[in-house]
Amino acid sequence: MTLGPDTKLKVLVVAASLRSGSLNEKLAALAARVAQQTGAVVDHRSLQEFDVPSYDGDVEKDAGIPGGAAEFKRRLDECDAFIVASPEYNGSMPGVLKNLIDWTSRFRPQPFDSKQGLLMSASPSMGGGNRGLWALRMPFEHLGARIYPDMFSLAQAHKAFTDGGDIADTALRARFDKNLQAFLSLAEAAKHYPCMKRAWVEFLGEPPEPGVDRVDPVTS
Ligand SMILES: Cc1cc2nc3c(=O)[nH]c(=O)nc-3n(C[C@H](O)[C@H](O)[C@H](O)COP(=O)(O)O)c2cc1C
């Protein structure tokens, strides 16, 4: 059987740092490169493209969901899987990323629902920013994304890259590859063999009540 172009896995890659010279952007660029080499179609974007104001329910009521979140939703809709390389700020995720997730979560159907996600981080610290990923996992999973169990956190990232943007340590680079390949294989399998869960319901065990339910209207 020959697979057509639209059967290729589409992966959105974004780093959750706005600054130039970001270590997480380096890691995201490496992930994008490796994913492309394995045959995936990669959409590598900058967080700058998804700029949004601080979430405000009044702004949402008066002006709707801002363009940056709409653009993020559009990119998510077009992909099968996403990879986020995120810094750790004070043991958690950066506010700019959480704010974007909050705005994007206001769309229905829920844009994150059923998307396969891989989280990675880079930090000068010895923990590599791993605590931030545990915090980030929670809103993504809450919104229905299937976050891959293994998360790659690059410790001492300020000294970890070659000039060409690769991970210098060969054993670490092999571990990075293994993590990424395993994720891509799962995402590929999920794309072609979708499992039954389709609806996003905030609390499955809550008795349905239209006034207060947070449920995708198309699937309820
Ligand atoms: C407000 C703030 C809080 C930070 N908190 C942590 C932290 O909790 N753990 C950590 O490993 N690094 C922390 N850092 C250091 C960042 O990991 C480091 O600046 C990193 O390079 C940021 O990612 P980027 O290079 O992709 O921009 C913090 C940095 C800032 C600015």
Coordinates of C-alpha atoms and ligand atoms in Angstrom, one line a residue:
M1 CA 0.0 0.0 0.0
T2 CA 1.3 3.5 -0.9
L3 CA 0.5 6.2 1.6
G4 CA -0.6 9.6 0.1
P5 CA 0.8 12.9 1.3
D6 CA -2.1 13.7 3.7
T7 CA -1.4 10.4 5.5
K8 CA 2.0 11.8 6.7
L9 CA 2.1 12.7 10.4
K10 CA 1.8 16.5 10.9
V11 CA 3.6 17.9 13.9
L12 CA 3.4 21.5 15.3
V13 CA 6.6 22.5 17.1
V14 CA 6.8 25.6 19.3
A15 CA 9.2 26.9 22.0
A16 CA 7.5 28.7 24.9
S17 CA 10.1 31.5 25.1
L18 CA 10.0 34.9 23.5
R19 CA 13.6 35.8 23.9
S20 CA 16.2 35.6 21.1
G21 CA 18.9 33.1 21.9
S22 CA 16.4 30.9 23.7
L23 CA 17.7 27.5 24.8
N24 CA 14.2 26.1 24.4
E25 CA 14.0 27.4 20.9
K26 CA 17.3 25.5 20.1
L27 CA 15.8 22.3 21.5
A28 CA 12.6 22.9 19.5
A29 CA 14.6 23.5 16.3
L30 CA 16.4 20.2 16.9
A31 CA 13.2 18.4 17.5
A32 CA 11.7 19.9 14.3
R33 CA 14.8 18.8 12.3
V34 CA 14.8 15.2 13.7
A35 CA 11.0 14.9 13.2
Q36 CA 11.3 16.1 9.6
Q37 CA 14.1 13.6 9.0
T38 CA 11.8 10.8 10.1
G39 CA 9.3 11.8 7.4
A40 CA 6.9 13.9 9.5
V41 CA 5.5 17.2 8.1
V42 CA 6.7 19.8 10.6
D43 CA 5.2 23.2 11.3
H44 CA 7.8 24.9 13.4
R45 CA 6.4 28.2 14.8
S46 CA 7.5 31.0 17.1
L47 CA 5.5 31.9 20.2
Q48 CA 5.6 35.5 18.9
E49 CA 3.1 34.5 16.3
F50 CA 0.5 33.6 19.0
D51 CA 0.7 36.9 20.9
V52 CA -2.4 37.5 23.1
P53 CA -3.3 40.0 25.8
S54 CA -3.8 38.8 29.4
Y55 CA -7.0 36.7 29.6
D56 CA -9.9 38.8 30.6
G57 CA -13.5 37.6 30.4
D58 CA -14.8 41.1 29.6
V59 CA -12.4 41.3 26.6
E60 CA -13.6 37.9 25.4
K61 CA -17.3 39.0 25.8
D62 CA -16.7 42.3 24.0
A63 CA -14.1 41.5 21.3
G64 CA -14.0 37.7 21.2
I65 CA -11.0 35.4 21.3
P66 CA -7.9 37.3 20.1
G67 CA -6.1 36.6 16.8
G68 CA -3.0 35.0 18.3
A69 CA -5.1 32.3 20.0
A70 CA -7.1 31.8 16.8
E71 CA -3.9 31.3 14.9
F72 CA -2.6 28.8 17.5
K73 CA -6.0 26.9 17.2
R74 CA -5.7 26.9 13.4
R75 CA -2.2 25.4 13.6
L76 CA -3.3 22.9 16.2
D77 CA -6.3 21.9 14.0
E78 CA -4.0 21.2 11.1
C79 CA -1.6 19.0 13.1
D80 CA -1.9 15.5 14.5
A81 CA 0.6 16.1 17.3
F82 CA 2.5 18.9 18.9
I83 CA 5.8 19.3 20.6
V84 CA 6.3 22.1 23.2
A85 CA 9.8 23.0 24.5
S86 CA 9.2 25.1 27.5
P87 CA 11.4 26.9 30.1
E88 CA 10.7 26.4 33.7
Y89 CA 9.9 29.6 35.6
N90 CA 9.9 29.3 39.4
G91 CA 9.1 25.6 39.3
S92 CA 6.3 25.9 36.8
M93 CA 5.4 26.9 33.3
P94 CA 5.9 30.5 31.9
G95 CA 2.8 32.7 32.3
V96 CA 2.9 33.6 28.6
L97 CA 2.3 30.0 27.7
K98 CA -0.4 29.4 30.3
N99 CA -2.2 32.5 29.1
L100 CA -2.1 31.3 25.5
I101 CA -3.5 27.9 26.6
D102 CA -6.3 29.6 28.5
W103 CA -7.4 31.8 25.6
T104 CA -7.1 28.8 23.2
S105 CA -9.2 26.6 25.5
R106 CA -12.1 29.0 25.0
F107 CA -12.8 27.6 21.5
R108 CA -15.2 24.8 20.9
P109 CA -14.6 22.1 19.9
Q110 CA -11.7 22.0 22.4
P111 CA -8.6 22.4 20.2
F112 CA -6.4 20.3 22.4
D113 CA -8.7 17.3 22.6
S114 CA -7.2 14.1 21.4
K115 CA -3.9 15.7 20.2
Q116 CA -0.8 13.8 21.0
G117 CA 1.7 16.0 22.8
L118 CA 5.4 15.7 23.7
L119 CA 6.9 18.1 26.3
M120 CA 10.5 19.0 26.5
S121 CA 12.5 21.7 28.4
A122 CA 16.0 23.2 28.5
S123 CA 17.5 25.0 31.4
P124 CA 21.0 25.9 32.7
S125 CA 20.0 24.1 35.9
M126 CA 20.7 20.5 36.7
G127 CA 17.0 19.6 36.6
G128 CA 16.7 20.9 33.0
G129 CA 13.4 22.5 33.8
N130 CA 11.6 19.2 34.3
R131 CA 9.4 20.5 37.2
G132 CA 7.9 23.0 34.8
L133 CA 6.8 20.2 32.5
W134 CA 4.9 18.4 35.2
A135 CA 3.0 21.6 35.8
L136 CA 2.4 22.1 32.0
R137 CA 1.2 18.5 31.7
M138 CA -1.8 19.3 33.8
P139 CA -3.7 21.9 31.8
F140 CA -2.9 20.1 28.5
E141 CA -4.3 16.8 29.9
H142 CA -7.2 18.6 31.5
L143 CA -8.1 19.8 28.0
G144 CA -8.0 16.3 26.5
A145 CA -4.5 16.2 25.0
R146 CA -2.6 12.9 25.3
I147 CA 0.7 13.9 26.7
Y148 CA 3.5 11.4 26.2
P149 CA 4.7 9.9 29.5
D150 CA 8.4 10.5 28.9
M151 CA 9.5 14.2 28.9
F152 CA 13.0 15.3 27.8
S153 CA 14.6 17.9 30.0
L154 CA 18.1 19.1 28.9
A155 CA 20.2 20.0 32.0
Q156 CA 23.0 22.5 31.8
A157 CA 21.6 23.5 28.5
H158 CA 23.7 26.6 28.2
K159 CA 26.7 24.3 27.6
A160 CA 24.9 21.4 25.9
F161 CA 24.6 22.5 22.3
T162 CA 27.1 22.4 19.5
D163 CA 27.5 25.5 17.2
G164 CA 25.3 23.6 14.7
G165 CA 22.5 23.4 17.2
D166 CA 22.9 19.7 18.1
I167 CA 23.2 18.1 21.5
A168 CA 26.9 17.7 22.0
D169 CA 26.9 14.7 24.3
T170 CA 26.3 11.6 22.1
A171 CA 24.6 9.5 24.7
L172 CA 22.2 12.3 25.5
R173 CA 21.6 12.9 21.8
A174 CA 20.7 9.2 21.5
R175 CA 18.3 9.5 24.4
F176 CA 16.7 12.5 22.8
D177 CA 16.3 10.6 19.5
K178 CA 14.8 7.6 21.3
N179 CA 12.3 9.8 23.2
L180 CA 11.2 11.6 20.1
Q181 CA 11.0 8.5 17.8
A182 CA 8.9 6.7 20.4
F183 CA 6.5 9.7 20.6
L184 CA 6.3 10.0 16.8
S185 CA 5.5 6.2 16.5
L186 CA 2.7 6.5 19.0
A187 CA 1.3 9.6 17.3
E188 CA 1.5 7.9 13.9
A189 CA -0.4 4.9 15.3
A190 CA -3.0 7.1 16.9
K191 CA -3.5 9.0 13.6
H192 CA -4.3 5.8 11.7
Y193 CA -6.0 3.9 14.4
P194 CA -8.0 6.6 16.3
C195 CA -9.3 5.3 19.6
M196 CA -12.8 5.8 20.8
K197 CA -12.5 8.9 22.9
R198 CA -13.6 11.9 20.9
A199 CA -15.6 14.2 23.2
W200 CA -14.1 16.6 25.6
V201 CA -16.0 16.7 28.9
E202 CA -14.4 18.5 31.8
F203 CA -15.7 16.2 34.5
L204 CA -17.0 12.9 33.1
G205 CA -18.6 11.8 36.4
E206 CA -20.7 15.0 36.8
P207 CA -24.4 14.7 36.0
P208 CA -25.0 16.5 32.7
E209 CA -26.6 19.9 33.1
P210 CA -26.5 22.3 30.1
G211 CA -26.2 25.5 32.2
V212 CA -22.9 24.6 33.8
D213 CA -21.4 21.9 31.6
R214 CA -18.1 22.4 30.0
V215 CA -18.6 19.9 27.2
D216 CA -17.9 20.2 23.5
P217 CA -21.3 21.0 22.0
V218 CA -20.7 18.9 18.8
T219 CA -20.0 15.7 20.8
S220 CA -22.1 15.9 23.9
Ligands
LIG1 C1 11.5 34.4 36.1 C2 12.4 33.2 35.9 C3 12.3 32.1 36.7 C4 13.1 31.0 36.5 N1 12.9 29.9 37.2 C5 13.6 28.8 36.9 C6 13.4 27.6 37.6 O1 12.5 27.5 38.4 N2 14.1 26.5 37.2 C7 15.0 26.5 36.2 O2 15.6 25.5 35.9 N3 15.3 27.7 35.6 C8 14.7 28.8 35.9 N4 14.9 30.0 35.3 C9 16.1 30.0 34.3 C10 15.6 29.6 33.0 O3 15.6 28.2 32.9 C11 16.6 30.2 31.9 O4 16.6 31.6 31.9 C12 16.3 29.6 30.6 O5 17.4 29.9 29.7 C13 15.0 30.2 30.0 O6 14.7 29.5 28.8 P1 15.0 30.1 27.4 O7 16.5 30.1 27.3 O8 14.4 29.2 26.4 O9 14.5 31.5 27.3 C14 14.1 31.1 35.5 C15 14.3 32.2 34.7 C16 13.4 33.3 34.9 C17 13.5 34.5 34.0

